[in-house]
Coordinates of C-alpha atoms (C1' of nucleotides) in Angstrom, one line a residue:
Chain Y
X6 CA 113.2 122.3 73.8
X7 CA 110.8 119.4 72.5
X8 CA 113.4 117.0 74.0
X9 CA 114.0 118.4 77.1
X10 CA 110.4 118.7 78.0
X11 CA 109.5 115.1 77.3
X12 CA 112.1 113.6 78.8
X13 CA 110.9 115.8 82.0
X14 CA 107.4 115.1 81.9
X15 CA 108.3 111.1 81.3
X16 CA 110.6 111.1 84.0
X17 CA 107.6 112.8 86.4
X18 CA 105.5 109.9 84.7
X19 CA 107.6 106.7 85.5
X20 CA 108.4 108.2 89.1
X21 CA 104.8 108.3 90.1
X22 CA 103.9 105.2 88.4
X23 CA 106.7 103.4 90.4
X24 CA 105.6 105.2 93.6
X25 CA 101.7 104.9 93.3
X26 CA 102.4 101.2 93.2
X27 CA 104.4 100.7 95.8
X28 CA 102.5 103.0 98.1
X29 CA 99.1 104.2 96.3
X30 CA 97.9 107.2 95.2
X31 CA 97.5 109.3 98.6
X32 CA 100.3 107.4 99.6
X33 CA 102.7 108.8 97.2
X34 CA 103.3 112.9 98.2
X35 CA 104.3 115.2 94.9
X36 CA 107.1 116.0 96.6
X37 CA 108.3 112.4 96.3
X38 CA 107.2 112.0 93.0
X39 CA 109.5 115.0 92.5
X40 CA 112.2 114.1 94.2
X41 CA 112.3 110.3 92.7
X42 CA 112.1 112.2 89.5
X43 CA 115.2 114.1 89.5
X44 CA 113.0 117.6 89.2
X45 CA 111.8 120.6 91.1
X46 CA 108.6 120.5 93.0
X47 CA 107.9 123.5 91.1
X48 CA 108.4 121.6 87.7
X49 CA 104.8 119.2 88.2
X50 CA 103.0 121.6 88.1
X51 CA 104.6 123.3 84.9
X52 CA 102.9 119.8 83.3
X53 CA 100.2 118.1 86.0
X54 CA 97.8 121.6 87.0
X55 CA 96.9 118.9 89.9
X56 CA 98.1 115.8 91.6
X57 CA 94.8 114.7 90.2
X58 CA 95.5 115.5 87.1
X59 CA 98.3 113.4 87.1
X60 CA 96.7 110.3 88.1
X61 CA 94.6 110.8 84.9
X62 CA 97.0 111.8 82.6
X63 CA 99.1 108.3 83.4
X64 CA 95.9 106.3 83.2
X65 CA 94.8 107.4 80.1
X66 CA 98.6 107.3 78.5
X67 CA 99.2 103.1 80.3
X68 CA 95.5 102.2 79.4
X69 CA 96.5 103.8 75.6
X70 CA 99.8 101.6 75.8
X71 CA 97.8 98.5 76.7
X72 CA 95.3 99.2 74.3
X73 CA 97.9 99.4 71.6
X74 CA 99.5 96.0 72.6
X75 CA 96.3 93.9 72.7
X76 CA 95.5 94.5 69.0
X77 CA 99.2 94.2 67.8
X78 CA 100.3 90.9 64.8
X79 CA 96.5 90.1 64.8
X80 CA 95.9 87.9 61.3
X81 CA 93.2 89.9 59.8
X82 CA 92.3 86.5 58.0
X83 CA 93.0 84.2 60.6
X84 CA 89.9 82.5 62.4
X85 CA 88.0 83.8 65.2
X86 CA 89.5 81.7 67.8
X87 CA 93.2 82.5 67.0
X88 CA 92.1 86.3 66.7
X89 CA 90.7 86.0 70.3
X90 CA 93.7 83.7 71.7
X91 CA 96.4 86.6 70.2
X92 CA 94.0 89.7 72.1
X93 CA 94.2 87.4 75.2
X94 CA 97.6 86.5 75.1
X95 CA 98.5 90.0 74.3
X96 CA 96.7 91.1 77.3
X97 CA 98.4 88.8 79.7
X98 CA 101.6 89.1 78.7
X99 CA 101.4 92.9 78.7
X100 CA 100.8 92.2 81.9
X101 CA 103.7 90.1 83.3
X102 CA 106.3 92.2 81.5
X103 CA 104.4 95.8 82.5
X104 CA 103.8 95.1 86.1
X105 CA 104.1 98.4 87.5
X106 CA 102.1 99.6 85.2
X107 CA 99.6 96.6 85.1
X108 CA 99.1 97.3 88.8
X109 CA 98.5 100.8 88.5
X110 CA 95.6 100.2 86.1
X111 CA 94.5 97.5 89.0
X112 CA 94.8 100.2 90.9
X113 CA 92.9 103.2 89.9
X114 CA 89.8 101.0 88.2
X115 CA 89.2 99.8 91.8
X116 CA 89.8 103.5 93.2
X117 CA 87.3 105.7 93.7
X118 CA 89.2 108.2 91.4
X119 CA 87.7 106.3 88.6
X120 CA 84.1 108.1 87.4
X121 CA 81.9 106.4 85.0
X122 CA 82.5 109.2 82.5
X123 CA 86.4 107.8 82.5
X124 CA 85.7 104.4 82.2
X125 CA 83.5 104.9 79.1
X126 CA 86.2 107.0 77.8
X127 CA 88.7 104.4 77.9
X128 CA 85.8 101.6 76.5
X129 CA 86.4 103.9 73.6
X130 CA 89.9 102.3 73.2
X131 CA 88.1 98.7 72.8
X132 CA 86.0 99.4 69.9
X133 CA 88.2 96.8 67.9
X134 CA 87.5 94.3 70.7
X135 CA 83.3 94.9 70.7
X136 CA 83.6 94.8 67.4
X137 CA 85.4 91.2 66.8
X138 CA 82.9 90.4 69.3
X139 CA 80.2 91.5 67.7
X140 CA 81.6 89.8 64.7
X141 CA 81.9 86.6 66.8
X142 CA 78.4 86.4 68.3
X143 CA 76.8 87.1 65.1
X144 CA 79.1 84.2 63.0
X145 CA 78.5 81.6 65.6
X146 CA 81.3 81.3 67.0
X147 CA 80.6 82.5 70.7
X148 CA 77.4 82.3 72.6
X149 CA 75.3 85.0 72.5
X150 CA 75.4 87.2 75.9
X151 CA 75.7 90.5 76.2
X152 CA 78.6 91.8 74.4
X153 CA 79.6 93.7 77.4
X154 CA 79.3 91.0 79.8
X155 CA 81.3 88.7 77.4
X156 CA 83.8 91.7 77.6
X157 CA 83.5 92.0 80.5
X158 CA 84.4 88.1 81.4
X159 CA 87.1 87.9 78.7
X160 CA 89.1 90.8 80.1
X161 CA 89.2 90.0 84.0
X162 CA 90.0 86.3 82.9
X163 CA 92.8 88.1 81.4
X164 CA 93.5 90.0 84.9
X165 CA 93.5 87.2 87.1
X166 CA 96.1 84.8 85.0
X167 CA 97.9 87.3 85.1
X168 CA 97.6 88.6 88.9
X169 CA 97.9 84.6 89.0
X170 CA 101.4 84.1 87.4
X171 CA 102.4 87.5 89.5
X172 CA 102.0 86.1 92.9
X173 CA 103.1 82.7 92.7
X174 CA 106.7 81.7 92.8
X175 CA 108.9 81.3 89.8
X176 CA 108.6 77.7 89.8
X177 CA 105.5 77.9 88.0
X178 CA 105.0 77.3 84.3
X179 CA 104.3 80.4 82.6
X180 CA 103.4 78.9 79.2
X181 CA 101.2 76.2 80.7
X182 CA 98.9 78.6 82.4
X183 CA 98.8 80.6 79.6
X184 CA 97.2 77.8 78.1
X185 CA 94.8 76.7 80.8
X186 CA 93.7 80.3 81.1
X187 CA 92.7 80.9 77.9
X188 CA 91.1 77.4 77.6
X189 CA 88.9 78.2 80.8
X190 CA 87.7 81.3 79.2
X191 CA 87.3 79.8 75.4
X192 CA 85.3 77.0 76.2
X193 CA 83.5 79.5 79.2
X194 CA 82.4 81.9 75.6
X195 CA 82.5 79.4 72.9
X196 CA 79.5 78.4 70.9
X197 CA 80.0 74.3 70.0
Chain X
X17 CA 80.5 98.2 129.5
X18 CA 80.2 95.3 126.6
X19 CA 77.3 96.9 124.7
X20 CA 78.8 100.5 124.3
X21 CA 82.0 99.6 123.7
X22 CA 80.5 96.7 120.7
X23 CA 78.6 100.3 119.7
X24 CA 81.7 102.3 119.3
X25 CA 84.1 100.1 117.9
X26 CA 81.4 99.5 115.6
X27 CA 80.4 102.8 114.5
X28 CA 83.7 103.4 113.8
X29 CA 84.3 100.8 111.5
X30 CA 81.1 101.3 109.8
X31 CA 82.2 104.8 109.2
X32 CA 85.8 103.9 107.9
X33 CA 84.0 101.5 105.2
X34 CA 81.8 103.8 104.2
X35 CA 84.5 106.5 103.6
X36 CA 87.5 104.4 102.4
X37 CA 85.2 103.4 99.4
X38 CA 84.2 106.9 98.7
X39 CA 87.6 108.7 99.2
X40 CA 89.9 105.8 99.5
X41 CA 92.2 104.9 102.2
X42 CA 94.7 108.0 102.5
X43 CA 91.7 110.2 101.2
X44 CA 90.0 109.6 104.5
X45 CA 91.5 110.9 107.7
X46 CA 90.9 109.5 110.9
X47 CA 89.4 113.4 112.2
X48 CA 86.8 112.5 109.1
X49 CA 86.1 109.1 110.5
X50 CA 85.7 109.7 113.9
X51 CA 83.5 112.5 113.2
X52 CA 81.2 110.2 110.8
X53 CA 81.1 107.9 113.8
X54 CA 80.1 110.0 116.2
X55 CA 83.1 109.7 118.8
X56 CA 86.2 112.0 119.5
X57 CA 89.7 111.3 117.7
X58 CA 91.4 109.8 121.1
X59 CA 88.4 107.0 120.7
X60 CA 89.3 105.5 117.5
X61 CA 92.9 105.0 118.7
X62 CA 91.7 103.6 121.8
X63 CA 90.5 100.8 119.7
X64 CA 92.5 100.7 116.7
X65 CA 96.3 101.7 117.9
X66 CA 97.3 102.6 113.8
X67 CA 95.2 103.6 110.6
X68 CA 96.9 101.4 109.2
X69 CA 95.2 98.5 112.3
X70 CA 92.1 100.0 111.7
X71 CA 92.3 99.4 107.7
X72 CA 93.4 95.9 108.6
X73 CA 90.8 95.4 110.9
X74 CA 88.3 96.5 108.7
X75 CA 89.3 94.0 105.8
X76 CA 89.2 90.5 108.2
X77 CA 86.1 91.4 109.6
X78 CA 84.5 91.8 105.7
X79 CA 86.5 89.2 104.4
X80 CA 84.7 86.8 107.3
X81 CA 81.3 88.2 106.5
X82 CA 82.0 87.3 102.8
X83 CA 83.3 83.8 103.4
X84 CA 80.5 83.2 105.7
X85 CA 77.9 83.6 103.3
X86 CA 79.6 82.4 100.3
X87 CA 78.7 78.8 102.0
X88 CA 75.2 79.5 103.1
X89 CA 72.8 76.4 102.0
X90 CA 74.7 74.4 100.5
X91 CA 73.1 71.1 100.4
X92 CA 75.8 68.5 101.3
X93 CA 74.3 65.5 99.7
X94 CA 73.6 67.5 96.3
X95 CA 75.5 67.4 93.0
X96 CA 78.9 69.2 92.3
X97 CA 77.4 71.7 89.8
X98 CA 74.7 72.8 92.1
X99 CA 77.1 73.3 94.9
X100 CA 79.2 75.6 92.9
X101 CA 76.2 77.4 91.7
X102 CA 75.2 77.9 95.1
X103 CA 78.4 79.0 95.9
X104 CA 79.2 81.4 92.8
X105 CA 75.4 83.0 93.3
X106 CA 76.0 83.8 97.2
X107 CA 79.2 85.4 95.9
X108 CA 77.6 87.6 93.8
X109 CA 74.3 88.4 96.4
X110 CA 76.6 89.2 98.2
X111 CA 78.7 91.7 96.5
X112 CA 75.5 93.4 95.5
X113 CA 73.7 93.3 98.8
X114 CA 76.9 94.5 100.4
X115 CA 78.3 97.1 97.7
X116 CA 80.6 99.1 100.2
X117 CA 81.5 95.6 101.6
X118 CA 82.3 94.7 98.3
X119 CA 84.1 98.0 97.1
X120 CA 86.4 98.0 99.5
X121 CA 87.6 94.0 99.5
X122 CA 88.4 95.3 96.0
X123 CA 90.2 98.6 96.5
X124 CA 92.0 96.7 99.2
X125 CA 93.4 94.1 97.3
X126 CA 94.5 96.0 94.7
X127 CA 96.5 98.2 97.2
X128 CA 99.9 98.0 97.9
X129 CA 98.4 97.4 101.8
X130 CA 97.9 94.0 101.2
X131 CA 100.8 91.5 101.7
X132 CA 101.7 87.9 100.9
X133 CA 101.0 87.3 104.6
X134 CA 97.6 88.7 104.3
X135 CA 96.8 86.9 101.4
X136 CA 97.6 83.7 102.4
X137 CA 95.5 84.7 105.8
X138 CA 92.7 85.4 104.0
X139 CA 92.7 82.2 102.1
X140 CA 92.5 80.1 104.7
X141 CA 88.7 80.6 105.0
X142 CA 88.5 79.3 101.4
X143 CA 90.0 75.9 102.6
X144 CA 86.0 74.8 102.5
X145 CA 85.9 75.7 98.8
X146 CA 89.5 74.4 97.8
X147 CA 88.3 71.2 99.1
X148 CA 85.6 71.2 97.2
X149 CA 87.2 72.3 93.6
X150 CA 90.0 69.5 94.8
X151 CA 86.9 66.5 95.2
X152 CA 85.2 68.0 91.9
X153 CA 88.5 67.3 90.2
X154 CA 89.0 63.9 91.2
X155 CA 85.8 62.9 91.0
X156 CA 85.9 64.0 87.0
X157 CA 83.5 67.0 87.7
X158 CA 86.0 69.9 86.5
X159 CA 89.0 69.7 84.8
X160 CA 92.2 68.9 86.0
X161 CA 93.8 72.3 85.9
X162 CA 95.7 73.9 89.2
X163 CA 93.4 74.0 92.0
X164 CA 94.6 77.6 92.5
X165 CA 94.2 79.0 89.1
X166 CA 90.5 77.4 89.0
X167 CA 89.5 79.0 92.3
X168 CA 91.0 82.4 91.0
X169 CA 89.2 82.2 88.0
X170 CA 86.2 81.2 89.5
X171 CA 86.1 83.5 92.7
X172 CA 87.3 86.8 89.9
X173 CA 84.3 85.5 87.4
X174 CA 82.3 86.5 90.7
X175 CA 83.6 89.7 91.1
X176 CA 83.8 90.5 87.7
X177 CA 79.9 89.8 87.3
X178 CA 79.1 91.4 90.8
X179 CA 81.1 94.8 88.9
X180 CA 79.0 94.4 86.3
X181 CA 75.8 94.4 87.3
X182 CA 77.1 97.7 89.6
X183 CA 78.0 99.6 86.9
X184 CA 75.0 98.8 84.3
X185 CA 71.3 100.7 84.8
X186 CA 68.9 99.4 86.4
X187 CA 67.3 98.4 83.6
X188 CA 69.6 95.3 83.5
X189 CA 67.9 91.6 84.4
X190 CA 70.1 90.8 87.4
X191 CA 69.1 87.1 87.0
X192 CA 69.9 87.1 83.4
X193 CA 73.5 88.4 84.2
X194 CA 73.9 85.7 87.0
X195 CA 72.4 82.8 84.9
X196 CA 74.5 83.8 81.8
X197 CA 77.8 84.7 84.1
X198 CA 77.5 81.3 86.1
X199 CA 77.5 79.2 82.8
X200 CA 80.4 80.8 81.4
X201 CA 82.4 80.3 83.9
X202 CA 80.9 76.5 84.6
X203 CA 81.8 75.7 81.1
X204 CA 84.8 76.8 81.3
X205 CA 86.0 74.8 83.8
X206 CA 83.4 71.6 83.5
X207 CA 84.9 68.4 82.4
X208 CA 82.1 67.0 79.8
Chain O
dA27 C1' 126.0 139.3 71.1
dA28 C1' 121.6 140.7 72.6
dC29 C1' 117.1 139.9 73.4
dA30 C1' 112.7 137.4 74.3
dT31 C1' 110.6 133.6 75.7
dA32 C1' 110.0 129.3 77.8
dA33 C1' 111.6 125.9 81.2
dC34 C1' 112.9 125.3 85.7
dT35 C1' 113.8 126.0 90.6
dG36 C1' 113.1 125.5 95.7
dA37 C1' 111.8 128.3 99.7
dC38 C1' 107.4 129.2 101.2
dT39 C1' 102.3 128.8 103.0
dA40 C1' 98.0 127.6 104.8
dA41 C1' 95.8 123.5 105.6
dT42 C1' 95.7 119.0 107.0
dC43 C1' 97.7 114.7 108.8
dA44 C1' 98.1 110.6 112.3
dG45 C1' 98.6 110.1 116.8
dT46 C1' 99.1 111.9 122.1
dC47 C1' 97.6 112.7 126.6
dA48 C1' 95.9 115.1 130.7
dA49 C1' 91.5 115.9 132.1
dT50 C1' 86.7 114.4 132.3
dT51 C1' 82.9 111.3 132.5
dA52 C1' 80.5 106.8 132.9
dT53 C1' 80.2 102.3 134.9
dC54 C1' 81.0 99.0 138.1
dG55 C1' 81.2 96.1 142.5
dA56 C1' 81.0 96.4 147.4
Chain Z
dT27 C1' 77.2 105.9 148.4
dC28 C1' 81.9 105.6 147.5
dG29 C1' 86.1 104.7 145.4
dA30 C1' 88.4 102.3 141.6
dT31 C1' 88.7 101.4 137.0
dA32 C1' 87.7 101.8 132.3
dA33 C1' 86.0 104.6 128.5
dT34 C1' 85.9 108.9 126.3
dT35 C1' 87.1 113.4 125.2
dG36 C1' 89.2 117.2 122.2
dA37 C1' 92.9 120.6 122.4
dC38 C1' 97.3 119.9 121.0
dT39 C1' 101.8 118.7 118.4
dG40 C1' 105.4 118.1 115.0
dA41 C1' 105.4 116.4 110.6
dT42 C1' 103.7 116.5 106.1
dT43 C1' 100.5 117.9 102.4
dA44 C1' 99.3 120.1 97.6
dG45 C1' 100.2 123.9 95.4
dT46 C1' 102.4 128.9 94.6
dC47 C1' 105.4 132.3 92.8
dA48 C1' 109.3 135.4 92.4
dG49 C1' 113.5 134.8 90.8
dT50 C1' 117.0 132.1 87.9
dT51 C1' 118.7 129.5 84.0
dA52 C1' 118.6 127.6 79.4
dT53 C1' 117.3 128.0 74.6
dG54 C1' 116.2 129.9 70.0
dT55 C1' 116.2 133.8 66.8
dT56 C1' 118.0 137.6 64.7

DNA sequence: AACATAACTGACTAATCAGTCAATTATCGA
DNA sequence: TCGATAATTGACTGATTAGTCAGTTATGTT
């Protein structure tokens, strides 16, 4: 059954994503994930070969999911700035309202799971970004470093605002950080 | 005996570092770090009663190194941007002098080990630089955002730069990257 | 209904885990 | 040199680990 097995293999998925956060990868045994999933030991291992495999199968499928998000109601024809706010804001507020999943990606990328081979696979995914960066650099509108590094910079900025909004108290203004975040990085890349 | 047991205690933690950021915290057993060190099992418990002490242990101690030269030679008389400067390059030295060191304040912190409480510990040996981002905004230096967001931003620019460097071939310009990372983050939070 | 196939189960295993402790060794002052 | 104390050892334990597999159940096709 098509059904049957996805809703299995999801519900393996979501367990271990809740558990790997709350107590890591090594942390987390299969037979919890199992158990928290509602399925036989056995029945991993009909879908991950290894615990390993796991792990990479949910990185790849939240890093695909966040890839998706960042790029989504972009105005093809709006200016560069408002292109790069929308990516931004799309990244933080993946964040906020994916935590388990936006500190599982935390997670692994400071693990030692992670090879280079993996993290250029996943780079793959942000072709659209190097390329409106690209795009940016050569019209002007941002300074010319390295695309990567101004990747690179744009992205964590991303990270901490929203590791930021995460820890503190609710209290805080979500919106107004939001703002200043994105202003710290804009005028950190922009060209005037 | 002071000198052997300095020699043990440190052996062992030299050895934990060394494997966490290779295998990770759960990936490493304590038979595995004991045996790295040099000592029998019983000894690592005779100084560290948990794994879980020894982890903890482990992160104070780096975290002290790292706050102790992020303020070497700063010139007290000189002027605000240079004093960050100083500040953001010994952070990023650092990181790539220290690269285990460095590792594994990140794998830690992106752990579910770390706590509120250790958080908050840890920031306490920042007070020197939140006194200074707090001066640099009265004074008209940097803008007036939350003290907190523009030390998170600026300490993760660090990081982020530190990571890069890391991961690029050594045909990278190192002082390129930190000339290039410095400004972006300078702008972004300079008043001007 | 009858069959084939795929999905699922959970008891099981060999290996490994963090941590213990009785015995041994090194170091010390007197 | 002796006796006390502290440091060190490694065999040991009960619990837990990732992963297996022979048997069971559910499903789809004819």
């Amino acid at each position: 059954m098509k059904e049957q097995i996805k809703d299995k293999r999801k519900a393996i998925m979501e367990a271990a994503l809740k558990l790997f956060t709350e107590r890591g990868f090594h942390g987390t045994s299969t037979a919890q994930i199992s158990k928290e999933a509602g399925v036989a030991t056995g029945t991993l291992f009909n879908y991950f070969p290894t615990k390993e495999d796991l792990i990479n199968s949910l990185y790849f499928e939240v890093k695909g999911e966040l890839s998706r998000s960042m790029g989504k109601e972009i105005e093809v024809q709006g200016i560069f700035k408002d292109k790069l706010k929308k990516i931004w804001s799309n990244l933080v507020r993946w964040g906020i309202e994916n935590q388990d999943e936006f500190l599982f990606v935390g997670q692994f990328c400071s693990s030692p799971y992670i090879t280079k081979f993996t993290r250029d696979e996943v780079m793959k995914e942000y072709v659209f970004l190097h390329k409106l960066v690209d795009e940016g650099i050569r019209e002007g509108e941002i300074r010319d470093f390295s695309a990567e590094l101004t990747i690179a910079m744009f992205y964590q900025s991303s990270r901490t605002v929203v590791n930021f909004i995460l820890d503190s108290d609710s209290s805080l203004d979500e919106n107004k950080v939001l703002e200043d975040g994105f202003q710290i990085i804009w005028r950190g890349l922009a060209d005037k």
